[in-house]
Coordinates of C-alpha atoms in Angstrom, one line a residue:
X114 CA 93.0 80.7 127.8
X115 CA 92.8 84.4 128.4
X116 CA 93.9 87.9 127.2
X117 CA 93.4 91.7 128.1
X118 CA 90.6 91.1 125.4
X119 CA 88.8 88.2 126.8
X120 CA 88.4 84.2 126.3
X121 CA 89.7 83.1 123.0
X122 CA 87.1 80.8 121.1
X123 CA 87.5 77.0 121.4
X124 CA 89.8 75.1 119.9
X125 CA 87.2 73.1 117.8
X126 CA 85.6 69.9 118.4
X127 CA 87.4 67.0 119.9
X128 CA 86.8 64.0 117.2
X129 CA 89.1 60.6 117.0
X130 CA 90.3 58.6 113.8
X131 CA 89.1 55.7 115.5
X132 CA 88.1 52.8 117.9
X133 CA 90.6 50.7 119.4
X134 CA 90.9 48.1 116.6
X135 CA 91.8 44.7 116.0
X136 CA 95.1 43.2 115.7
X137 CA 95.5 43.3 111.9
X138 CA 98.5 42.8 109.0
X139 CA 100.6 46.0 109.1
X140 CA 101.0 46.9 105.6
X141 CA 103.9 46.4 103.0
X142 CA 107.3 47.6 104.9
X143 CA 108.0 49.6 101.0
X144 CA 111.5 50.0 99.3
X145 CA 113.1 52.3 102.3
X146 CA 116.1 50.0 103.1
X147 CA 116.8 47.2 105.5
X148 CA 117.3 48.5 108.6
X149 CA 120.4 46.7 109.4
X150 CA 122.8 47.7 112.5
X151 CA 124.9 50.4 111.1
X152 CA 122.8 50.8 108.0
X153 CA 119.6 53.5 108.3
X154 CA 116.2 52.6 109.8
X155 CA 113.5 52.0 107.3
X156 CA 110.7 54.9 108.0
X157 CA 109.4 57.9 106.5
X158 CA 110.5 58.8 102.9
X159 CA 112.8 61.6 101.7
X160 CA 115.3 63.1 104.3
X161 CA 116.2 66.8 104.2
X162 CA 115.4 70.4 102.5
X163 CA 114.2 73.2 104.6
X164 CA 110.9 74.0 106.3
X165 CA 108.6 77.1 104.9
X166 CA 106.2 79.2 106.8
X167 CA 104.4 78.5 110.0
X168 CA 100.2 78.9 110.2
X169 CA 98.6 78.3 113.4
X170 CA 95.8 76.2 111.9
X171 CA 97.9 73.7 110.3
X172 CA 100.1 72.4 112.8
X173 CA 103.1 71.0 110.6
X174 CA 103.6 73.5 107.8
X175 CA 106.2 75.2 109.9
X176 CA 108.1 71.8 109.2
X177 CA 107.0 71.2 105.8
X178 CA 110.5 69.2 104.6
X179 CA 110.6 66.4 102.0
X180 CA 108.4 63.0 102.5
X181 CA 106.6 65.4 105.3
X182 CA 103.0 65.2 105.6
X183 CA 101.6 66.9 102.3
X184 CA 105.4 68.6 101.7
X185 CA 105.2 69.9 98.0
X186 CA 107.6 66.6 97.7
X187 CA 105.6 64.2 99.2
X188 CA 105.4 61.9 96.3
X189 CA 101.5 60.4 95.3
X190 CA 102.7 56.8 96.7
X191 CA 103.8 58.7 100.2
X192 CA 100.9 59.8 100.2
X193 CA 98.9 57.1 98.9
X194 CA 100.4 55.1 101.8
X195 CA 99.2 57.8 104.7
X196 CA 95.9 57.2 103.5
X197 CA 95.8 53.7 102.8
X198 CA 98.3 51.9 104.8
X199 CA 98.7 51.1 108.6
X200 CA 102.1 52.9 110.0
X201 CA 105.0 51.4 109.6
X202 CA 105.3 51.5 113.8
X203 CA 102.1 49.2 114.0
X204 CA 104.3 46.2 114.6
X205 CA 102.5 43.4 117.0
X206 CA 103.7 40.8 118.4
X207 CA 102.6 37.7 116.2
X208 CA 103.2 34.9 118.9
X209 CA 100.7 32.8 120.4
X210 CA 99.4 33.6 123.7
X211 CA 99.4 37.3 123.2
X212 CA 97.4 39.7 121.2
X213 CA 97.6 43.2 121.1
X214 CA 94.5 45.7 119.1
X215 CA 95.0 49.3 118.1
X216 CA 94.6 52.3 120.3
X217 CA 94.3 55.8 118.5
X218 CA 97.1 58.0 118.6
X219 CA 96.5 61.7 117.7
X220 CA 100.8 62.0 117.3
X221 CA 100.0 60.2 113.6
X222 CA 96.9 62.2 112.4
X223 CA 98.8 62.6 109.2
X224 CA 97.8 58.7 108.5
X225 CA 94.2 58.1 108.0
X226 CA 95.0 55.1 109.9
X227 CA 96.2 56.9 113.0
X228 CA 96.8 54.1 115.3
X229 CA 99.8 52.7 117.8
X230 CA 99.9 48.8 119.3
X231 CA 98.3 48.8 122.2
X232 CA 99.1 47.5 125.8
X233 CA 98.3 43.8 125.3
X234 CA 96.1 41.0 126.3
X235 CA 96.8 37.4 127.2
X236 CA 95.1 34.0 126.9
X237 CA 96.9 32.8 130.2
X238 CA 96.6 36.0 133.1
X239 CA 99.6 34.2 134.4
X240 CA 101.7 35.1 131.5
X241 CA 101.0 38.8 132.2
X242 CA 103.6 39.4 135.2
X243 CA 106.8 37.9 133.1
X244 CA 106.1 39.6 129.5
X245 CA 106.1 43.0 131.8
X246 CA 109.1 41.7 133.4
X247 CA 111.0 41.4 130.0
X248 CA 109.4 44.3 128.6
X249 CA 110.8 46.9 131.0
X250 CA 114.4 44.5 130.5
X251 CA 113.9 45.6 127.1
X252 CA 113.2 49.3 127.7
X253 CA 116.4 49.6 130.6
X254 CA 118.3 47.4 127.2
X255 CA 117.6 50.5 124.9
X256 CA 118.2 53.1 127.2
X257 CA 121.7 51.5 127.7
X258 CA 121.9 51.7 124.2
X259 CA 121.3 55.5 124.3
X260 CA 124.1 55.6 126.2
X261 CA 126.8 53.1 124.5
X262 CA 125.8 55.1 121.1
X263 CA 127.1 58.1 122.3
X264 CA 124.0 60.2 122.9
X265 CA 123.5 60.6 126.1
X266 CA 124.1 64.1 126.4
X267 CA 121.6 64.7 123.2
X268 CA 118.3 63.3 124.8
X269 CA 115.9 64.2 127.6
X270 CA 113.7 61.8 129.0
X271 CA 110.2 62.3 129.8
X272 CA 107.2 60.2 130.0
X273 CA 106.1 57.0 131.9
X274 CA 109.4 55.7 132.3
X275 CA 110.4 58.3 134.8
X276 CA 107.0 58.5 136.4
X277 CA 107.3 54.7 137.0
X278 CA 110.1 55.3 139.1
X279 CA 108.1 58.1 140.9
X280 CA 105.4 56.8 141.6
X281 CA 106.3 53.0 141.6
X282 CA 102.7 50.7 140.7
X283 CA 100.7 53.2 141.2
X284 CA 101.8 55.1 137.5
X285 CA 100.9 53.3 134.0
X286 CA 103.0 50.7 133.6
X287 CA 106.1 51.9 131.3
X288 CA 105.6 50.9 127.7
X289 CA 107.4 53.5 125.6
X290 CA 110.1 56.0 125.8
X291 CA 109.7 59.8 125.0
X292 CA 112.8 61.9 124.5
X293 CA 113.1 65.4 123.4
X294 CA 116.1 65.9 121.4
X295 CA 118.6 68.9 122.0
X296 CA 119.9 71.1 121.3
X297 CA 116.3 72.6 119.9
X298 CA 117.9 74.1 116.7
X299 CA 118.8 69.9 115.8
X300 CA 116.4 69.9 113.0
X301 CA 114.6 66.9 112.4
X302 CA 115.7 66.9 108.7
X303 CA 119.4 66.7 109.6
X304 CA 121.0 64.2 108.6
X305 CA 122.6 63.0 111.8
X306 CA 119.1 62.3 112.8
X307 CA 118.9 59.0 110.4
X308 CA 122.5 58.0 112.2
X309 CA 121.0 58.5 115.5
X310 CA 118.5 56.4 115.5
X311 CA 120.5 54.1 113.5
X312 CA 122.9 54.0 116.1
X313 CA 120.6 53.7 119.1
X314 CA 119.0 50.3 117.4
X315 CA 122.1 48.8 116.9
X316 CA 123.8 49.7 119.7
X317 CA 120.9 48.7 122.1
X318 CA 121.5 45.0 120.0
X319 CA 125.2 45.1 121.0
X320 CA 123.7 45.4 124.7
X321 CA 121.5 42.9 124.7
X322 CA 123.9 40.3 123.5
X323 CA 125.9 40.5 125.9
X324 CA 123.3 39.9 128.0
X325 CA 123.1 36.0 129.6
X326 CA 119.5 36.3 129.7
X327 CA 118.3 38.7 127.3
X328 CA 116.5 40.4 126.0
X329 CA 117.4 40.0 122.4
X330 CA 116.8 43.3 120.3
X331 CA 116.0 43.2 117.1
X332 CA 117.6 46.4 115.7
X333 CA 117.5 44.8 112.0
X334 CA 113.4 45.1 112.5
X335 CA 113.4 48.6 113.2
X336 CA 111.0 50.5 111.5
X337 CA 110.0 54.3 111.9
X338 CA 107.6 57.0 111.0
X339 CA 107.1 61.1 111.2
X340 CA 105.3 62.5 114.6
X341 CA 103.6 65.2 115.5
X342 CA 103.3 65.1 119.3
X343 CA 100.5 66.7 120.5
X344 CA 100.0 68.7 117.2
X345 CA 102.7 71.2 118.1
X346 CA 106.5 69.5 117.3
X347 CA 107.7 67.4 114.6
X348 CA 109.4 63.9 115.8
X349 CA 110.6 60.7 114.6
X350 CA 109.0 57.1 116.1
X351 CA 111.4 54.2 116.2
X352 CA 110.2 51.2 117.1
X353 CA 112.6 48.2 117.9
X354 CA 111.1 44.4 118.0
X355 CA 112.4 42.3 121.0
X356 CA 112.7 38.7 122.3
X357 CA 113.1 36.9 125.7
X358 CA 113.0 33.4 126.8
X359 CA 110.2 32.2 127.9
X360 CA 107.3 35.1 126.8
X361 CA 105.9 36.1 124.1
X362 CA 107.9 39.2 121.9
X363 CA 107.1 42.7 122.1
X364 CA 108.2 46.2 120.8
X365 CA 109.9 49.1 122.5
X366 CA 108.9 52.5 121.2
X367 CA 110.6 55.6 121.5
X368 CA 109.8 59.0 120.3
X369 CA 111.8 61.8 119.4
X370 CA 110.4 65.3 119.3
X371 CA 112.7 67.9 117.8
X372 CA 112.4 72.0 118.6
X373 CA 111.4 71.7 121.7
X374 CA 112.4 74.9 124.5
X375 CA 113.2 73.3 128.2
X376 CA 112.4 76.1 130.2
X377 CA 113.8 74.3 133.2
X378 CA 117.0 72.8 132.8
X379 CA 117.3 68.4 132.8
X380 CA 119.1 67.1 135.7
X381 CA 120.9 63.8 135.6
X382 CA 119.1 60.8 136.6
X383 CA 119.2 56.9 137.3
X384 CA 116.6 55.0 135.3
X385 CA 115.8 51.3 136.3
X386 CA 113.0 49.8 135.4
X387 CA 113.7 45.7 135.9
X388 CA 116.4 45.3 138.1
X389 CA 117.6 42.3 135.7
X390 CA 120.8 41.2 135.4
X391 CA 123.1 42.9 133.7
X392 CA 121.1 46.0 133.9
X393 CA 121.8 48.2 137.2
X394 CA 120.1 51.1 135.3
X395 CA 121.2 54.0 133.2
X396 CA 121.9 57.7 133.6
X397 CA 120.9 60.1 131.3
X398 CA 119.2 63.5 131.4
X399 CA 116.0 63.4 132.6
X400 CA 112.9 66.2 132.4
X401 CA 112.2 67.3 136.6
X402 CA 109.0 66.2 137.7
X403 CA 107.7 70.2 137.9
X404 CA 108.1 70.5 134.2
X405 CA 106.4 66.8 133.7
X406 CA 103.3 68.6 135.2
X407 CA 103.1 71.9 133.4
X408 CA 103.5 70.2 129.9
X409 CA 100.9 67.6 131.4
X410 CA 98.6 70.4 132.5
X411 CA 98.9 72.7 128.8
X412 CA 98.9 69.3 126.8
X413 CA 95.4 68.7 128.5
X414 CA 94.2 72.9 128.6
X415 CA 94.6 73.2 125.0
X416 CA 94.8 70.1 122.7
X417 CA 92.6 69.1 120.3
X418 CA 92.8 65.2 121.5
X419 CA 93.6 65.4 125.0
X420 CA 94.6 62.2 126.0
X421 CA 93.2 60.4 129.4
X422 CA 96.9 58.6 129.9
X423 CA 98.0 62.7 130.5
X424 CA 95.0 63.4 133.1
X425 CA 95.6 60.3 135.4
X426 CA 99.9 61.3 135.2
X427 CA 99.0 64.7 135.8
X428 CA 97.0 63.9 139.2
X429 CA 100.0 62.1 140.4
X430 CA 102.2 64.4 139.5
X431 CA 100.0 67.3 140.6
X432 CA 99.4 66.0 143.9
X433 CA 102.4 65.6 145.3
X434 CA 105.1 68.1 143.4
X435 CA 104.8 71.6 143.8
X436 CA 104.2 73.8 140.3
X437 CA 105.6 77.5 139.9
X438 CA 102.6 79.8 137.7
X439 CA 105.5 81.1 136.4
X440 CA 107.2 77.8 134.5
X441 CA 103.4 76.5 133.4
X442 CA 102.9 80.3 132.2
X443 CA 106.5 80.0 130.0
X444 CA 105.7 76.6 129.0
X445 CA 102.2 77.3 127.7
X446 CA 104.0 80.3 125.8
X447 CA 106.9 78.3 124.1
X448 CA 104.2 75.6 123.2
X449 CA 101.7 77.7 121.9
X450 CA 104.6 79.9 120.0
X451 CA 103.4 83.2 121.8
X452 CA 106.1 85.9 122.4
X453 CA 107.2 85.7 126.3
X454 CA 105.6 88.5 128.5
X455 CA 102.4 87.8 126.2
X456 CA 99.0 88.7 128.1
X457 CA 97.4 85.3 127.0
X458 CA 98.0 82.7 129.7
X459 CA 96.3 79.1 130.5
X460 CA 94.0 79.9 133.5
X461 CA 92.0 77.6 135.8
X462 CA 88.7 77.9 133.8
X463 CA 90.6 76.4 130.8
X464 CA 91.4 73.1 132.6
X465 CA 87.8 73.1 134.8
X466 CA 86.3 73.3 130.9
X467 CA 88.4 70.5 129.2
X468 CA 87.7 68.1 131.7
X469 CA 85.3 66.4 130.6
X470 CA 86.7 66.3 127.2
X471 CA 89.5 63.7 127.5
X472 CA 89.9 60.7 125.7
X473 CA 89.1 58.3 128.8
X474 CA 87.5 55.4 127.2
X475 CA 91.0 54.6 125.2
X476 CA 92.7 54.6 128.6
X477 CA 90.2 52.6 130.8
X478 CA 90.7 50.0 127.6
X479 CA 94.4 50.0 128.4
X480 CA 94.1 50.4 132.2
X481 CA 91.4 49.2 133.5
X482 CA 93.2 48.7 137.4
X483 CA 94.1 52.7 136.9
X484 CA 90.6 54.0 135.1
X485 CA 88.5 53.4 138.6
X486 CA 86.0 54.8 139.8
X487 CA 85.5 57.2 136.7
X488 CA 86.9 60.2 134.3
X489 CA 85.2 62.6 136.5
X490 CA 86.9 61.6 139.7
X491 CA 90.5 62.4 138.6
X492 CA 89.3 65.7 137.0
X493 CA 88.3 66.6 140.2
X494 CA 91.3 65.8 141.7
X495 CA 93.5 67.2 139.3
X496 CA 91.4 70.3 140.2
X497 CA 91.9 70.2 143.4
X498 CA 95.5 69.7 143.3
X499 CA 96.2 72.8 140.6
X500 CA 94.1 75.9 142.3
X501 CA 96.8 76.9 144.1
X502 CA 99.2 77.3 140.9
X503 CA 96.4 79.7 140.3
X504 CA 96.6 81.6 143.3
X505 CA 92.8 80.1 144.3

C-alpha cells in the first residue's frame, strides 16, 4: 500500500493457531438454549448493548457488544470457553466411513482453538461423488430456506457457491455459504439477527421435508458462534447438521458478516448447485463477479492470514472478468476504513510482495486436484492477470 509519504510498514508477521488437526469431541454445547425451529440458535452468549470506539490494531473493539470477544461483559466462563473449548461450529460428522480433521480459520482468532471442519476424507473413494452430491442438495435446501423465511431481499451472496456456478469443476467444490447482510447499518447485536438465523434453520427444515428424497435438515442441531471475517467485520456462523439416504451426514455453514459497504450494487441471480429433485435452484441477490475479485485481491494485499482458497478464486476470477482500478481502489478504502479520495491505495507491489505469504499448505490439504503444480504458479498468474488494473 502506498501514500504521498511512501510505503506503509508491514502488517506484521503472518503466524497460524494451528495445524490441520484431528477429528476430535467438540466441547460441551453450554446452557444457551435448544435450538429448536422457531426457538433461537444456541451460539455466542449475551445479545445486544452498543459498540465503543474503533482502534486499528485491534480489529473488533469497534464492535465491542455483550458476550463479544473480551467485551467488558464477556463473563470469565465466555471466556474461559474461547480459550479452552473447540467452537461451537466444529460439528463433524460422526458416521462411519467418513472423517473430517480441522483446518485453521483466521475468522475465529478470538478462540484459542481457531479451527472450522474441514473438507472430508473417505474410507471408500467411491463414497466421495454421492456425499458431494447431497451436500450441494443440502446447500440449494438452505438457500431455499433463505428465501421461504422471508429474507431474500436481506442477504448477498458471495463465495464458492457462486464461483461454482462460474466456473463449473474447475472452482473449489462449494462447501459453505457466505452472505453479507444489508442493509449495512443492521447491527449484528440487533435483535432480529437471533430471529433470522432462527428462521433460516427452520425454515430450510420445512424445505427439506417436503422433499421425497431429502436432504433432511437438522435445524434443532444448529449451533453458532461470533466471526470476524478477515479481521475487519463482525459476523455470525450458523451451522446446520444434515442427513441423506444413503451417505454419510454433513454440515452446511453459512456466515453472516454485518457492516459491510457494496460499492457495486447485487444483481439478482439463479443458484443451483445439485440439480436434485425438488430443487430447480433459487434466486437471491448475489455479489457480481468484478466485486468477487477486488475483495479477493485486498483480502490477499493486506491480511494478516491470507488464505490460499482466496489466491486460487482470485486467478479464476482474475483471468477471465475484467476489474475497474477504480471499484478495487473504493473497496480497499471502505475495508481498510480510510476516508474516500484518500492518497493511500493497494498497488501492484503489495500483491507481487504477499505472494508468497499465503496460507497454501491448508489448501493443498483440502485440494489436492486444485493445489498443482505449486503456490508459486498461481501467484504468477494472478500476477499476470491484475497488471493491467494497474495500468502496467
Amino acid at each position: 500500500m502506498s501514500d504521498t509519504g511512501g510505503t506503509m510498514g508491514e502488517n506484521g508477521e503472518n503466524g497460524e493457531n494451528g495445524e490441520n488437526g484431528e477429528n476430535g469431541e467438540n466441547g460441551e454445547n453450554g446452557e444457551n438454549g435448544d435450538g429448536t425451529a422457531g426457538g433461537t440458535v444456541p451460539g455466542p452468549d449475551g445479545q445486544g448493548g452498543a459498540p465503543s470506539g474503533a482502534s486499528r490494531n485491534d480489529p473488533w473493539a469497534r464492535y465491542r457488544f455483550p458476550g463479544s470477544p473480551d467485551s467488558g461483559e464477556e463473563t470469565p466462563a465466555q471466556r474461559d470457553r474461547r480459550y479452552r473449548e473447540l467452537p461451537r461450529t466444529v460439528l463433524p460428522s460422526q458416521d462411519p466411513g467418513i472423517r473430517q480433521g480441522l483446518a485453521f480459520d483466521p475468522a475465529l482468532k478470538h478462540f484459542t482453538t481457531a479451527f472450522r471442519v474441514a473438507e472430508p476424507t473417505f474410507d471408500d473413494p467411491a463414497a466421495a461423488a454421492p456425499w458431494h452430491a447431497a451436500r450441494r442438495a443440502a446447500l440449494d435446501t438452505v438457500l431455499a430456506g433463505v428465501v421461504e423465511g422471508g429474507y431474500r431481499d436481506a442477504l448477498v451472496l458471495r463465495g464458492s457457491a457462486l464461483l461454482a456456478g462460474w466456473f463449473g469443476a474447475a472452482a473449489r467444490e462449494p462447501g459453505d455459504l457466505d452472505f453479507v447482510v444489508v442493509p449495512a447499518d443492521w447491527r449484528i447485536e440487533e435483535e432480529r439477527t437471533d430471529r433470522m438465523l432462527a428462521g433460516i434453520a427452520s425454515a430450510a427444515a420445512r424445505v427439506g421435508a417436503r422433499l421425497p428424497e431429502g436432504p433432511s435438515i437438522h435445524a434443532a442441531e444448529a449451533r453458532s458462534e461470533f466471526i470476524w471475517t478477515y479481521e475487519r467485520v463482525p459476523g455470525r456462523r450458523m451451522v446446520l447438521p444434515w442427513s441423506a439416504p444413503g451417505v454419510p451426514g454433513g454440515s452446511v455453514q453459512l456466515d453472516f458478516v454485518f457492516g459491510e459497504q457494496l460499492p457495486d450494487p447485487p444483481r439478482p441471480a439463479r443458484v443451483a448447485l445439485s440439480g436434485a429433485p425438488g430443487l430447480p435452484g433459487t434466486e437471491l441477490l448475489a455479489a457480481s463477479p468484478e466485486l468477487s475479485l477486488a475483495w479477493k485481491l485486498v483480502w490477499l494485499g493486506t491480511d494478516l492470514h491470507p488464505e490460499g482458497k482466496d489466491l486460487y478464486d482470485a486467478v479464476l476470477l482474475a483471468e477471465r472478468f475484467p476489474l475497474r482500478y477504480e471499484l478495487l481502489q473504493q473497496v480497499f478504502w471502505l475495508l481498510e476504513e480510510t476516508p474516500g479520495g484518500s492518497t493511500l491505495t493497494l498497488t501492484l507491489e503489495d500483491l507481487e510482495e504477499a505472494v508468497g505469504a499465503y496460507g497454501w499448505h491448508h489448501f493443498a490439504e483440502e485440494y489436492p486436484q486444485l493445489a498443482q503444480p505449486e503456490q508459486r504458479h498461481f501467484g504468477e498468474r494472478l500476477l499476470a492477470a491484475v497488471r493491467p488494473v494497474f495500468g502496467r
